[in-house]
Amino acid sequence: MNKKLAAALSGGAVLVLTLSGCSDDSDNKVNDWAKKVCDQVQPQLQKIANANASIQQQTADNSKPADVQKTDSAAFQQISQAYKSLGAAVDSAGPPPVDDGETTQKEAVKELNASSKAYADLKTDVDALDTKDQAKFADGLKGIADDLNKISTSGDQALKKLQSGEVGVAMSKQKGCQKPTASTGPSGSGAADADASPEASAPEKAEKTEKTEKTEKTEKDSEKKDSEEKKA
């Protein structure tokens, strides 16, 4: 019953996760501004990714309502705090040194703070759900997922503007503004494993192939030897 919630959360709009580097024509002042923001952004993006992963893990059909409630409440609290910190990071960096930079910055901070409040409200809503009645709990969770979808699909125009032009190019080059891999500690190892790239397991595959080939060769040599002994 938590699957719809997890899907809605993973589709959420988060600052600079959509950035992709292109040309390198931004000047040093813009690069310096981007670094100042992105150095503070990365820990918050990590918190959001981890919170998302914790909800993803609590999506089994047999998950107990109380466990789902506890996980979702903690995740929403974490995301709310992360957005608040993101707003503070953009605010403390000052206006980006581009045309209309001050307005763009203020609007982005406003949206980030609004997202922080929205997730805090979701925490309040999930805390109020009745975990003793599974049907009611499922209905309540569906309503929260619908609200989450609304948060994810609206109110990010200022963030998109912040990510555009030379500021966006400068931010996309900063490691701190790149999408992190979710990690929820020991209990989140499954999520981390799911994010592992195929390349990461290539050496293991090569080793297994090599072992298989050696085993097959040994077996063939043994069969050949047995055959020769029988003929003799």
Short mmCIF file of C-alpha atoms in Angstrom, two decimals:
data_model
loop_
_atom_site.label_atom_id
_atom_site.label_comp_id
_atom_site.label_asym_id
_atom_site.label_seq_id
_atom_site.Cartn_x
_atom_site.Cartn_y
_atom_site.Cartn_z
CA MET A 1 0.00 0.00 0.00
CA ASN A 2 3.06 2.21 0.26
CA LYS A 3 4.06 1.68 -3.37
CA LYS A 4 2.08 4.64 -4.71
CA LEU A 5 3.68 6.85 -2.07
CA ALA A 6 7.15 5.64 -2.97
CA ALA A 7 6.49 6.23 -6.67
CA ALA A 8 5.23 9.75 -6.00
CA LEU A 9 8.23 10.54 -3.83
CA SER A 10 10.76 9.28 -6.35
CA GLY A 11 9.14 11.52 -8.98
CA GLY A 12 9.51 14.62 -6.83
CA ALA A 13 11.26 17.70 -8.13
CA VAL A 14 14.45 18.35 -6.21
CA LEU A 15 16.90 21.17 -6.73
CA VAL A 16 19.51 20.52 -9.43
CA LEU A 17 18.81 16.80 -9.85
CA THR A 18 17.84 17.46 -13.46
CA LEU A 19 21.02 19.31 -14.28
CA SER A 20 23.33 18.03 -16.98
CA GLY A 21 26.59 19.66 -17.98
CA CYS A 22 27.00 21.07 -21.45
CA SER A 23 29.24 23.96 -22.52
CA ASP A 24 31.75 25.55 -20.19
CA ASP A 25 31.17 29.23 -20.92
CA SER A 26 30.25 30.46 -17.44
CA ASP A 27 32.67 32.91 -15.86
CA ASN A 28 34.59 32.49 -12.60
CA LYS A 29 32.11 34.51 -10.52
CA VAL A 30 29.25 32.25 -11.54
CA ASN A 31 31.38 29.14 -10.92
CA ASP A 32 32.33 30.41 -7.48
CA TRP A 33 28.66 31.03 -6.65
CA ALA A 34 27.71 27.55 -7.87
CA LYS A 35 30.43 25.94 -5.74
CA LYS A 36 29.30 27.86 -2.67
CA VAL A 37 25.76 26.53 -3.10
CA CYS A 38 26.59 23.00 -4.19
CA ASP A 39 29.02 22.36 -1.34
CA GLN A 40 26.06 22.80 1.02
CA VAL A 41 23.53 21.09 -1.24
CA GLN A 42 25.07 17.60 -1.41
CA PRO A 43 24.41 16.54 2.22
CA GLN A 44 20.77 17.59 1.85
CA LEU A 45 20.30 15.75 -1.44
CA GLN A 46 21.76 12.68 0.28
CA LYS A 47 19.20 12.99 3.08
CA ILE A 48 16.36 13.20 0.56
CA ALA A 49 17.68 10.17 -1.36
CA ASN A 50 18.02 8.17 1.86
CA ALA A 51 14.50 9.11 2.98
CA ASN A 52 13.15 8.05 -0.41
CA ALA A 53 14.99 4.73 -0.13
CA SER A 54 13.55 4.06 3.34
CA ILE A 55 10.00 4.48 1.99
CA GLN A 56 10.83 2.28 -1.00
CA GLN A 57 11.92 -0.49 1.37
CA GLN A 58 8.62 -0.33 3.25
CA THR A 59 6.46 -1.16 0.20
CA ALA A 60 5.71 -4.84 0.79
CA ASP A 61 2.02 -5.75 0.79
CA ASN A 62 2.43 -7.41 4.19
CA SER A 63 4.08 -4.37 5.80
CA LYS A 64 2.40 -3.50 9.09
CA PRO A 65 0.62 -0.11 9.12
CA ALA A 66 2.50 0.94 12.27
CA ASP A 67 5.85 0.21 10.60
CA VAL A 68 4.83 2.06 7.44
CA GLN A 69 3.65 5.03 9.51
CA LYS A 70 6.88 5.18 11.49
CA THR A 71 9.05 4.98 8.34
CA ASP A 72 7.05 7.52 6.35
CA SER A 73 6.85 9.97 9.24
CA ALA A 74 10.63 9.89 9.75
CA ALA A 75 11.22 10.21 6.00
CA PHE A 76 8.94 13.24 5.63
CA GLN A 77 10.61 14.88 8.62
CA GLN A 78 14.02 14.29 7.07
CA ILE A 79 12.95 15.63 3.67
CA SER A 80 11.35 18.69 5.28
CA GLN A 81 14.56 19.51 7.12
CA ALA A 82 16.61 18.93 3.97
CA TYR A 83 14.50 21.38 1.94
CA LYS A 84 14.80 23.95 4.71
CA SER A 85 18.58 23.58 4.63
CA LEU A 86 18.57 23.83 0.82
CA GLY A 87 16.68 27.10 1.08
CA ALA A 88 19.22 28.36 3.62
CA ALA A 89 22.08 27.34 1.33
CA VAL A 90 20.70 29.26 -1.66
CA ASP A 91 19.85 32.20 0.59
CA SER A 92 23.29 32.41 2.23
CA ALA A 93 25.07 32.21 -1.14
CA GLY A 94 23.54 35.52 -2.14
CA PRO A 95 22.16 36.35 -5.59
CA PRO A 96 23.92 34.60 -8.50
CA PRO A 97 26.00 37.10 -10.55
CA VAL A 98 23.68 37.05 -13.57
CA ASP A 99 20.85 39.21 -14.91
CA ASP A 100 17.85 39.15 -12.59
CA GLY A 101 19.88 37.01 -10.17
CA GLU A 102 18.39 38.49 -7.01
CA THR A 103 14.80 37.80 -8.04
CA THR A 104 15.66 34.29 -9.18
CA GLN A 105 17.40 33.56 -5.89
CA LYS A 106 14.57 34.89 -3.73
CA GLU A 107 11.93 32.93 -5.64
CA ALA A 108 13.97 29.72 -5.39
CA VAL A 109 14.41 30.16 -1.64
CA LYS A 110 10.68 30.80 -1.30
CA GLU A 111 9.85 27.57 -3.15
CA LEU A 112 12.33 25.50 -1.16
CA ASN A 113 10.89 26.77 2.12
CA ALA A 114 7.38 26.06 0.84
CA SER A 115 8.43 22.49 0.01
CA SER A 116 9.88 22.14 3.52
CA LYS A 117 6.52 23.15 5.02
CA ALA A 118 4.62 20.86 2.65
CA TYR A 119 6.62 17.82 3.76
CA ALA A 120 6.23 18.82 7.41
CA ASP A 121 2.47 18.87 6.81
CA LEU A 122 2.68 15.39 5.24
CA LYS A 123 4.44 14.16 8.38
CA THR A 124 1.59 15.54 10.48
CA ASP A 125 -0.95 13.85 8.20
CA VAL A 126 0.74 10.44 8.28
CA ASP A 127 1.14 10.64 12.07
CA ALA A 128 -2.63 11.12 12.36
CA LEU A 129 -3.54 7.99 10.37
CA ASP A 130 -5.33 5.13 12.12
CA THR A 131 -2.93 2.16 12.06
CA LYS A 132 -5.42 -0.18 13.77
CA ASP A 133 -7.74 -0.21 10.76
CA GLN A 134 -5.75 -1.36 7.73
CA ALA A 135 -8.42 -0.32 5.21
CA LYS A 136 -8.68 3.19 6.64
CA PHE A 137 -4.92 3.41 6.84
CA ALA A 138 -4.56 2.43 3.18
CA ASP A 139 -7.13 5.06 2.16
CA GLY A 140 -5.33 7.69 4.22
CA LEU A 141 -2.01 6.74 2.68
CA LYS A 142 -3.55 7.07 -0.78
CA GLY A 143 -4.62 10.62 0.07
CA ILE A 144 -1.10 11.45 1.22
CA ALA A 145 0.32 10.03 -2.02
CA ASP A 146 -2.06 12.26 -3.99
CA ASP A 147 -0.89 15.29 -2.00
CA LEU A 148 2.70 14.28 -2.61
CA ASN A 149 2.06 14.12 -6.33
CA LYS A 150 0.74 17.69 -6.22
CA ILE A 151 3.88 18.86 -4.40
CA SER A 152 6.05 17.07 -6.95
CA THR A 153 4.35 18.50 -10.02
CA SER A 154 3.84 22.11 -9.02
CA GLY A 155 5.68 25.08 -7.61
CA ASP A 156 9.12 24.42 -9.02
CA GLN A 157 9.24 27.13 -11.68
CA ALA A 158 11.74 29.24 -9.75
CA LEU A 159 13.99 26.24 -9.24
CA LYS A 160 13.89 25.50 -12.95
CA LYS A 161 14.85 29.11 -13.63
CA LEU A 162 17.73 28.82 -11.17
CA GLN A 163 18.90 25.74 -13.05
CA SER A 164 18.81 27.45 -16.43
CA GLY A 165 21.40 29.48 -18.33
CA GLU A 166 24.98 29.88 -17.21
CA VAL A 167 24.10 29.37 -13.55
CA GLY A 168 22.68 25.95 -14.40
CA VAL A 169 25.78 25.08 -16.42
CA ALA A 170 28.04 26.11 -13.55
CA MET A 171 25.99 24.12 -11.02
CA SER A 172 25.92 21.02 -13.20
CA LYS A 173 29.71 20.86 -13.09
CA GLN A 174 29.79 20.79 -9.29
CA LYS A 175 29.90 17.32 -7.78
CA GLY A 176 27.81 18.53 -4.85
CA CYS A 177 24.87 19.21 -7.14
CA GLN A 178 24.80 15.75 -8.70
CA LYS A 179 22.24 13.12 -7.74
CA PRO A 180 23.58 10.96 -4.90
CA THR A 181 23.19 7.21 -4.46
CA ALA A 182 20.76 6.30 -1.71
CA SER A 183 22.25 4.79 1.41
CA THR A 184 20.20 3.97 4.48
CA GLY A 185 22.89 2.21 6.47
CA PRO A 186 22.83 -1.52 7.29
CA SER A 187 19.08 -1.78 6.71
CA GLY A 188 19.41 0.06 3.41
CA SER A 189 22.04 -2.21 1.88
CA GLY A 190 19.43 -3.60 -0.50
CA ALA A 191 18.76 -0.15 -1.95
CA ALA A 192 22.46 0.52 -2.31
CA ASP A 193 22.96 -2.84 -4.06
CA ALA A 194 20.10 -2.04 -6.45
CA ASP A 195 21.91 1.12 -7.48
CA ALA A 196 25.17 -0.69 -8.20
CA SER A 197 26.17 -0.35 -11.84
CA PRO A 198 26.61 -3.39 -14.14
CA GLU A 199 30.25 -2.35 -14.56
CA ALA A 200 30.80 -2.76 -10.83
CA SER A 201 30.07 -6.48 -11.06
CA ALA A 202 32.05 -7.06 -14.25
CA PRO A 203 35.23 -8.30 -12.45
CA GLU A 204 33.11 -10.83 -10.55
CA LYS A 205 31.55 -12.05 -13.77
CA ALA A 206 34.96 -12.37 -15.39
CA GLU A 207 36.26 -14.32 -12.39
CA LYS A 208 33.26 -16.66 -12.44
CA THR A 209 33.67 -17.23 -16.19
CA GLU A 210 37.35 -17.99 -15.74
CA LYS A 211 36.59 -20.48 -12.93
CA THR A 212 33.90 -22.14 -15.05
CA GLU A 213 36.25 -22.51 -18.00
CA LYS A 214 38.98 -24.00 -15.78
CA THR A 215 36.49 -26.46 -14.26
CA GLU A 216 35.24 -27.54 -17.66
CA LYS A 217 38.82 -28.01 -18.93
CA THR A 218 39.72 -30.11 -15.89
CA GLU A 219 36.63 -32.29 -16.38
CA LYS A 220 37.40 -32.79 -20.09
CA ASP A 221 41.03 -33.72 -19.36
CA SER A 222 39.86 -36.21 -16.74
CA GLU A 223 37.37 -37.79 -19.15
CA LYS A 224 40.02 -38.01 -21.85
CA LYS A 225 42.44 -39.70 -19.44
CA ASP A 226 39.79 -42.23 -18.34
CA SER A 227 38.99 -43.02 -21.96
CA GLU A 228 42.64 -43.64 -22.83
CA GLU A 229 43.09 -45.89 -19.80
CA LYS A 230 40.05 -47.97 -20.80
CA LYS A 231 41.38 -48.40 -24.34
CA ALA A 232 44.75 -49.51 -22.94
#
